[in-house]
Tab-separated table of C-alpha atoms in Angstrom:
chain	number	residue	atom	x	y	z
A	1	MET	CA	0.000	0.000	0.000
A	2	ASN	CA	2.776	2.442	0.924
A	3	SER	CA	4.553	1.947	-2.399
A	4	ILE	CA	1.326	2.763	-4.280
A	5	ILE	CA	0.842	5.919	-2.231
A	6	GLU	CA	4.457	6.992	-2.758
A	7	LEU	CA	4.254	6.401	-6.519
A	8	THR	CA	0.977	8.305	-6.809
A	9	ASP	CA	2.199	11.213	-4.697
A	10	TYR	CA	5.382	11.435	-6.751
A	11	TYR	CA	3.620	11.839	-10.094
A	12	SER	CA	0.276	13.425	-9.155
A	13	SER	CA	-0.353	17.143	-9.214
A	14	ASN	CA	-0.630	18.484	-5.698
A	15	ASN	CA	-4.307	19.513	-5.779
A	16	TYR	CA	-5.548	16.685	-3.529
A	17	ALA	CA	-4.584	15.482	-0.060
A	18	PRO	CA	-6.128	11.990	0.119
A	19	LEU	CA	-6.304	9.738	3.147
A	20	LYS	CA	-3.532	7.170	3.318
A	21	LEU	CA	-5.813	4.394	2.127
A	22	VAL	CA	-5.716	2.564	-1.209
A	23	ILE	CA	-9.001	1.117	-2.479
A	24	SER	CA	-8.770	-1.667	-5.050
A	25	LYS	CA	-12.290	-3.136	-5.273
A	26	GLY	CA	-15.904	-2.077	-4.873
A	27	LYS	CA	-19.252	-3.841	-4.961
A	28	GLY	CA	-22.552	-2.347	-3.887
A	29	VAL	CA	-22.059	-0.211	-0.787
A	30	LYS	CA	-18.751	-1.884	0.099
A	31	VAL	CA	-15.151	-1.233	-0.909
A	32	TRP	CA	-11.938	-3.121	-0.125
A	33	ASP	CA	-8.392	-1.851	0.304
A	34	THR	CA	-5.271	-3.519	-1.052
A	35	ASP	CA	-4.913	-5.483	2.195
A	36	GLY	CA	-8.389	-6.959	1.778
A	37	LYS	CA	-9.982	-4.899	4.552
A	38	GLN	CA	-13.650	-4.130	3.951
A	39	TYR	CA	-15.373	-0.754	4.419
A	40	ILE	CA	-18.857	0.694	3.952
A	41	ASP	CA	-18.464	3.502	1.431
A	42	CYS	CA	-20.507	6.368	2.872
A	43	ILE	CA	-18.819	8.855	0.545
A	44	SER	CA	-19.809	6.956	-2.624
A	45	GLY	CA	-17.590	9.206	-4.706
A	46	PHE	CA	-19.407	12.284	-3.373
A	47	SER	CA	-22.762	10.948	-4.557
A	48	VAL	CA	-21.486	9.433	-7.794
A	49	ALA	CA	-22.237	5.809	-6.899
A	50	ASN	CA	-25.830	6.163	-5.692
A	51	GLN	CA	-26.596	2.860	-7.413
A	52	GLY	CA	-23.657	1.167	-5.686
A	53	HIS	CA	-20.276	0.205	-7.046
A	54	CYS	CA	-20.160	-1.900	-10.213
A	55	HIS	CA	-23.902	-2.444	-10.421
A	56	PRO	CA	-24.318	-5.482	-12.725
A	57	THR	CA	-27.119	-3.930	-14.790
A	58	ILE	CA	-25.086	-0.805	-15.496
A	59	VAL	CA	-21.886	-2.787	-16.135
A	60	LYS	CA	-23.781	-4.967	-18.626
A	61	ALA	CA	-25.151	-1.933	-20.452
A	62	MET	CA	-21.655	-0.453	-20.566
A	63	THR	CA	-19.929	-3.544	-21.939
A	64	GLU	CA	-22.640	-4.249	-24.517
A	65	GLN	CA	-22.557	-0.691	-25.842
A	66	ALA	CA	-18.744	-0.538	-25.784
A	67	SER	CA	-18.606	-3.591	-28.037
A	68	LYS	CA	-21.048	-2.000	-30.509
A	69	LEU	CA	-20.407	1.763	-30.704
A	70	SER	CA	-18.685	4.033	-28.217
A	71	ILE	CA	-18.634	7.480	-29.793
A	72	ILE	CA	-19.683	9.458	-32.832
A	73	SER	CA	-19.673	13.176	-33.481
A	74	ARG	CA	-22.827	15.126	-32.682
A	75	VAL	CA	-22.935	16.115	-36.353
A	76	LEU	CA	-24.624	12.700	-36.664
A	77	TYR	CA	-27.514	11.072	-34.801
A	78	SER	CA	-27.053	8.051	-32.528
A	79	ASP	CA	-29.743	5.449	-31.995
A	80	ASN	CA	-29.987	5.826	-28.197
A	81	LEU	CA	-29.674	9.556	-27.462
A	82	GLY	CA	-33.273	10.531	-28.220
A	83	LYS	CA	-34.717	7.817	-25.975
A	84	TRP	CA	-32.500	8.919	-23.086
A	85	GLU	CA	-33.421	12.549	-23.661
A	86	GLU	CA	-37.106	11.651	-23.542
A	87	LYS	CA	-36.595	9.686	-20.326
A	88	ILE	CA	-34.709	12.382	-18.443
A	89	CYS	CA	-36.916	15.226	-19.716
A	90	HIS	CA	-40.023	13.395	-18.516
A	91	LEU	CA	-38.325	12.765	-15.173
A	92	ALA	CA	-37.449	16.440	-14.684
A	93	LYS	CA	-40.618	17.707	-16.394
A	94	LYS	CA	-38.598	19.803	-18.820
A	95	ASP	CA	-38.773	20.239	-22.603
A	96	LYS	CA	-35.102	20.092	-23.485
A	97	VAL	CA	-31.825	18.651	-22.226
A	98	LEU	CA	-28.208	19.511	-22.982
A	99	SER	CA	-26.032	16.411	-22.532
A	100	LEU	CA	-22.540	16.962	-21.156
A	101	ASN	CA	-19.817	15.222	-19.124
A	102	SER	CA	-18.780	16.670	-15.760
A	103	GLY	CA	-20.947	18.520	-13.287
A	104	THR	CA	-18.821	21.643	-13.463
A	105	GLU	CA	-19.101	21.609	-17.241
A	106	ALA	CA	-22.873	21.617	-16.805
A	107	VAL	CA	-22.632	24.568	-14.403
A	108	GLU	CA	-20.600	26.459	-16.996
A	109	ALA	CA	-23.261	25.726	-19.610
A	110	ALA	CA	-26.017	26.911	-17.265
A	111	ILE	CA	-24.128	30.174	-16.708
A	112	LYS	CA	-23.902	30.687	-20.470
A	113	ILE	CA	-27.595	29.932	-20.931
A	114	ALA	CA	-28.571	32.312	-18.130
A	115	ARG	CA	-26.411	35.112	-19.517
A	116	LYS	CA	-27.718	34.692	-23.048
A	117	TRP	CA	-31.310	34.474	-21.800
A	118	GLY	CA	-30.735	37.611	-19.750
A	119	SER	CA	-29.596	39.623	-22.754
A	120	GLU	CA	-31.854	38.144	-25.443
A	121	VAL	CA	-35.076	37.532	-23.502
A	122	LYS	CA	-35.029	39.826	-20.471
A	123	GLY	CA	-33.361	42.617	-22.422
A	124	ILE	CA	-30.360	43.236	-20.170
A	125	THR	CA	-27.471	44.928	-21.953
A	126	ASP	CA	-24.952	42.307	-23.035
A	127	GLY	CA	-22.014	42.489	-20.640
A	128	GLN	CA	-24.112	43.708	-17.724
A	129	VAL	CA	-25.974	40.485	-16.909
A	130	GLU	CA	-25.757	39.505	-13.231
A	131	ILE	CA	-26.056	36.141	-11.475
A	132	ILE	CA	-26.574	35.692	-7.730
A	133	ALA	CA	-25.154	32.657	-5.909
A	134	MET	CA	-25.019	31.586	-2.265
A	135	ASN	CA	-22.194	31.898	0.242
A	136	ASN	CA	-20.517	28.557	1.025
A	137	ASN	CA	-21.704	27.120	-2.272
A	138	PHE	CA	-19.782	24.635	-4.356
A	139	HIS	CA	-20.453	24.611	-8.089
A	140	GLY	CA	-16.983	23.568	-9.218
A	141	ARG	CA	-13.457	24.874	-9.730
A	142	THR	CA	-13.381	26.012	-13.354
A	143	LEU	CA	-13.155	29.764	-13.883
A	144	GLY	CA	-16.862	30.277	-14.493
A	145	SER	CA	-18.098	28.148	-11.623
A	146	LEU	CA	-15.369	29.510	-9.345
A	147	SER	CA	-16.649	33.010	-10.058
A	148	LEU	CA	-19.838	32.056	-8.206
A	149	SER	CA	-17.891	31.162	-5.062
A	150	ASN	CA	-17.095	33.268	-2.004
A	151	HIS	CA	-14.166	31.017	-1.005
A	152	ASP	CA	-11.167	33.331	-1.270
A	153	ALA	CA	-8.720	30.455	-0.804
A	154	TYR	CA	-10.144	28.687	-3.867
A	155	LYS	CA	-10.003	31.863	-5.960
A	156	ALA	CA	-6.588	33.186	-4.921
A	157	GLY	CA	-4.207	33.446	-7.852
A	158	PHE	CA	-6.866	32.809	-10.501
A	159	HIS	CA	-8.140	36.341	-11.063
A	160	PRO	CA	-9.644	37.933	-13.060
A	161	LEU	CA	-12.771	35.804	-12.802
A	162	LEU	CA	-16.169	36.400	-14.399
A	163	GLN	CA	-17.768	39.737	-13.668
A	164	GLY	CA	-21.420	40.172	-12.770
A	165	THR	CA	-21.586	37.634	-9.951
A	166	THR	CA	-22.423	38.200	-6.309
A	167	THR	CA	-23.131	35.985	-3.307
A	168	VAL	CA	-25.540	36.197	-0.380
A	169	ASP	CA	-26.038	34.088	2.735
A	170	PHE	CA	-27.838	30.816	2.071
A	171	GLY	CA	-31.224	30.881	3.790
A	172	ASP	CA	-31.433	34.673	4.186
A	173	ILE	CA	-34.318	35.740	1.950
A	174	GLU	CA	-34.064	39.409	2.950
A	175	GLN	CA	-30.416	39.591	1.941
A	176	LEU	CA	-31.264	37.913	-1.356
A	177	THR	CA	-34.080	40.382	-1.985
A	178	GLN	CA	-31.713	43.308	-1.449
A	179	ALA	CA	-29.155	41.839	-3.868
A	180	ILE	CA	-31.575	41.675	-6.803
A	181	SER	CA	-31.198	44.378	-9.442
A	182	PRO	CA	-32.802	44.981	-12.854
A	183	ASN	CA	-29.752	43.241	-14.359
A	184	THR	CA	-30.212	40.029	-12.369
A	185	ALA	CA	-30.824	37.177	-14.800
A	186	ALA	CA	-30.470	34.149	-12.537
A	187	ILE	CA	-30.194	32.868	-8.990
A	188	ILE	CA	-28.251	29.635	-8.629
A	189	LEU	CA	-28.284	27.451	-5.530
A	190	GLU	CA	-27.852	23.946	-4.218
A	191	PRO	CA	-31.125	22.905	-2.504
A	192	ILE	CA	-28.883	21.475	0.216
A	193	GLN	CA	-25.311	22.707	0.242
A	194	GLY	CA	-22.776	19.911	-0.044
A	195	GLU	CA	-19.145	20.892	0.423
A	196	GLY	CA	-20.300	23.990	2.295
A	197	GLY	CA	-21.231	21.735	5.212
A	198	VAL	CA	-24.463	19.875	4.385
A	199	ASN	CA	-26.382	23.077	5.033
A	200	ILE	CA	-30.157	22.655	4.962
A	201	PRO	CA	-32.115	25.863	4.296
A	202	PRO	CA	-34.910	27.052	6.599
A	203	LYS	CA	-38.316	25.628	5.758
A	204	GLY	CA	-39.999	27.747	3.119
A	205	TYR	CA	-36.779	29.339	1.874
A	206	ILE	CA	-36.719	27.535	-1.473
A	207	GLN	CA	-40.351	28.501	-2.070
A	208	ALA	CA	-39.544	32.116	-1.219
A	209	VAL	CA	-36.681	32.115	-3.729
A	210	ARG	CA	-39.049	30.763	-6.377
A	211	GLN	CA	-41.506	33.572	-5.642
A	212	LEU	CA	-38.758	36.187	-5.933
A	213	CYS	CA	-37.693	34.765	-9.278
A	214	ASP	CA	-41.258	34.854	-10.572
A	215	LYS	CA	-41.741	38.425	-9.359
A	216	HIS	CA	-38.564	39.803	-10.952
A	217	GLN	CA	-38.371	37.631	-14.107
A	218	ILE	CA	-35.293	35.766	-12.911
A	219	LEU	CA	-34.223	32.223	-13.766
A	220	MET	CA	-34.008	29.862	-10.799
A	221	ILE	CA	-31.161	27.403	-11.306
A	222	ALA	CA	-31.020	24.308	-9.102
A	223	ASP	CA	-27.618	22.636	-8.895
A	224	GLU	CA	-28.688	19.077	-8.077
A	225	ILE	CA	-25.391	17.501	-9.090
A	226	GLN	CA	-24.757	16.095	-5.614
A	227	VAL	CA	-28.203	16.042	-3.989
A	228	GLY	CA	-30.238	14.926	-6.999
A	229	LEU	CA	-31.178	11.462	-8.247
A	230	GLY	CA	-32.290	9.989	-4.957
A	231	ARG	CA	-29.638	11.224	-2.571
A	232	THR	CA	-32.166	12.949	-0.278
A	233	GLY	CA	-35.025	10.495	-0.677
A	234	LYS	CA	-36.530	12.330	-3.653
A	235	TRP	CA	-35.582	12.298	-7.318
A	236	PHE	CA	-34.761	15.979	-6.891
A	237	ALA	CA	-34.119	17.735	-3.587
A	238	MET	CA	-36.269	20.642	-4.806
A	239	GLU	CA	-39.271	18.328	-4.454
A	240	TRP	CA	-39.102	18.606	-0.659
A	241	GLU	CA	-40.564	22.091	-1.016
A	242	GLN	CA	-42.547	21.266	-4.161
A	243	VAL	CA	-40.598	23.823	-6.168
A	244	VAL	CA	-39.767	23.505	-9.856
A	245	PRO	CA	-36.699	25.491	-10.968
A	246	ASP	CA	-36.263	26.953	-14.426
A	247	ILE	CA	-33.013	25.044	-14.910
A	248	TYR	CA	-31.842	21.750	-13.426
A	249	ILE	CA	-28.159	20.839	-13.360
A	250	LEU	CA	-27.464	17.114	-12.932
A	251	GLY	CA	-24.319	14.997	-12.832
A	252	LYS	CA	-22.477	12.485	-10.641
A	253	ALA	CA	-24.981	9.605	-10.180
A	254	LEU	CA	-26.292	10.249	-13.694
A	255	GLY	CA	-23.366	8.111	-14.867
A	256	GLY	CA	-24.019	5.264	-12.438
A	257	GLY	CA	-20.518	5.458	-10.985
A	258	LEU	CA	-19.010	4.205	-14.234
A	259	TYR	CA	-18.814	7.183	-16.562
A	260	PRO	CA	-18.900	10.998	-16.376
A	261	VAL	CA	-22.350	12.164	-17.476
A	262	SER	CA	-24.027	15.489	-16.737
A	263	ALA	CA	-26.994	17.423	-18.029
A	264	VAL	CA	-28.685	20.811	-18.092
A	265	LEU	CA	-32.480	20.722	-18.378
A	266	ALA	CA	-34.871	23.585	-19.091
A	267	ASN	CA	-38.035	24.395	-20.999
A	268	ASN	CA	-38.146	25.691	-24.560
A	269	ASP	CA	-38.497	29.334	-23.519
A	270	VAL	CA	-35.071	29.129	-21.861
A	271	MET	CA	-33.187	26.562	-23.926
A	272	ARG	CA	-34.066	28.230	-27.225
A	273	VAL	CA	-31.233	30.733	-26.685
A	274	LEU	CA	-28.828	27.951	-27.669
A	275	THR	CA	-28.414	27.682	-31.418
A	276	PRO	CA	-25.916	25.651	-33.483
A	277	GLY	CA	-22.409	26.744	-32.585
A	278	THR	CA	-23.261	28.527	-29.317
A	279	HIS	CA	-22.316	25.513	-27.211
A	280	GLY	CA	-20.955	22.021	-27.708
A	281	SER	CA	-19.195	19.063	-26.125
A	282	THR	CA	-17.062	16.499	-27.948
A	283	PHE	CA	-17.983	13.660	-25.602
A	284	GLY	CA	-21.350	14.959	-24.413
A	285	GLY	CA	-24.179	12.595	-25.281
A	286	ASN	CA	-21.931	9.937	-26.805
A	287	PRO	CA	-23.536	6.482	-27.249
A	288	LEU	CA	-21.507	4.835	-24.474
A	289	ALA	CA	-22.352	7.559	-21.958
A	290	ILE	CA	-26.022	7.431	-22.900
A	291	ALA	CA	-26.257	3.639	-22.585
A	292	ILE	CA	-24.697	3.829	-19.130
A	293	SER	CA	-26.862	6.742	-18.008
A	294	THR	CA	-30.029	5.069	-19.271
A	295	ALA	CA	-29.214	1.991	-17.207
A	296	ALA	CA	-28.316	4.164	-14.210
A	297	LEU	CA	-31.722	5.865	-14.300
A	298	ASP	CA	-33.492	2.539	-14.806
A	299	VAL	CA	-31.773	1.037	-11.763
A	300	LEU	CA	-32.844	3.956	-9.572
A	301	LYS	CA	-36.436	3.490	-10.696
A	302	ASP	CA	-36.718	-0.306	-10.990
A	303	GLU	CA	-35.023	-1.014	-7.666
A	304	GLN	CA	-36.867	1.854	-5.941
A	305	LEU	CA	-33.593	3.270	-4.667
A	306	VAL	CA	-35.052	6.750	-4.239
A	307	GLU	CA	-37.678	5.433	-1.829
A	308	ARG	CA	-35.057	3.250	-0.168
A	309	SER	CA	-32.881	6.309	0.365
A	310	GLU	CA	-35.688	8.039	2.244
A	311	ARG	CA	-36.318	4.997	4.464
A	312	LEU	CA	-32.665	4.378	5.264
A	313	GLY	CA	-32.005	8.074	5.755
A	314	SER	CA	-34.715	8.282	8.406
A	315	PHE	CA	-33.383	5.137	10.073
A	316	LEU	CA	-29.790	6.388	10.135
A	317	LEU	CA	-30.817	9.806	11.434
A	318	LYS	CA	-32.627	8.276	14.410
A	319	ALA	CA	-29.842	5.775	15.067
A	320	LEU	CA	-27.100	8.400	14.969
A	321	LEU	CA	-29.060	10.725	17.248
A	322	GLN	CA	-29.444	7.888	19.756
A	323	LEU	CA	-25.762	7.031	19.521
A	324	LYS	CA	-24.655	10.320	21.118
A	325	HIS	CA	-21.045	9.592	20.233
A	326	PRO	CA	-18.569	12.187	21.600
A	327	SER	CA	-16.823	12.513	18.228
A	328	ILE	CA	-20.072	13.548	16.506
A	329	LYS	CA	-20.616	17.292	16.769
A	330	GLU	CA	-23.930	17.621	14.928
A	331	ILE	CA	-26.332	15.502	12.880
A	332	ARG	CA	-28.457	17.085	10.166
A	333	GLY	CA	-30.945	15.486	7.799
């Protein structure tokens, strides 16, 4: 194990500080290290493996598609993309989907869509469009997504970032109201903040944000990359307050733990700002990714993993509260 760690540390860029543990196998909720020791994987790749590691249905879909056709350019049609698009659009109750790869890539696309919608539909002068995000958010580390962050340590040395972004405290509707201007095109938030500390907003906050967006003609963007697809006991965490955003951003578990797949979903009145050439992705929507993602969605539905997540989440919350372990500072859920 030590030799693997030393080799990896020697050649890897220094942007991670992993635990001194080498995992070599995974199946379901369990993983094994190189010494054969077994663990329950509560991290699940930060919500990537919601279906479990190496789920046989998803692995089968992957291997079958890989032996038939893995990738073509989007200048051509593939035989499985349209069916997947129909499936995920029906799930999210949206008209259109933009298929991509990583979650941060999807955030970048959502920023572009919001800016273009702001100038073309809302009539904001191009170059003056504003987007409001939340303090302690995490939407990624690319320049666009990083521009939405208030983490100075993450941003240090990478300026200048995108202009026209501001942040407010998550859960403070009055502060959000004060931040809105005539140039505000979108408000982006995680329904439950992930890296920011599993921060759950006050009851009614998400609904209040929706009302503000409706009042001021602002797009509500829900980053469900980490909390979506069953992680909170609902297909989408927004469902807990019965709120439908204008734009959904999905990723992580959309690829079933086997392949990077992400998506941006919106209705025609928003997505129509994208025309040929305004956005693209070489690997986005490729046949292999779509076969895997289709199977990943089917597993969540057929095995009722969303409902199972709600049941087990309630059980674990009660059990952890009863445990009263001195090393546990707080339990939220």
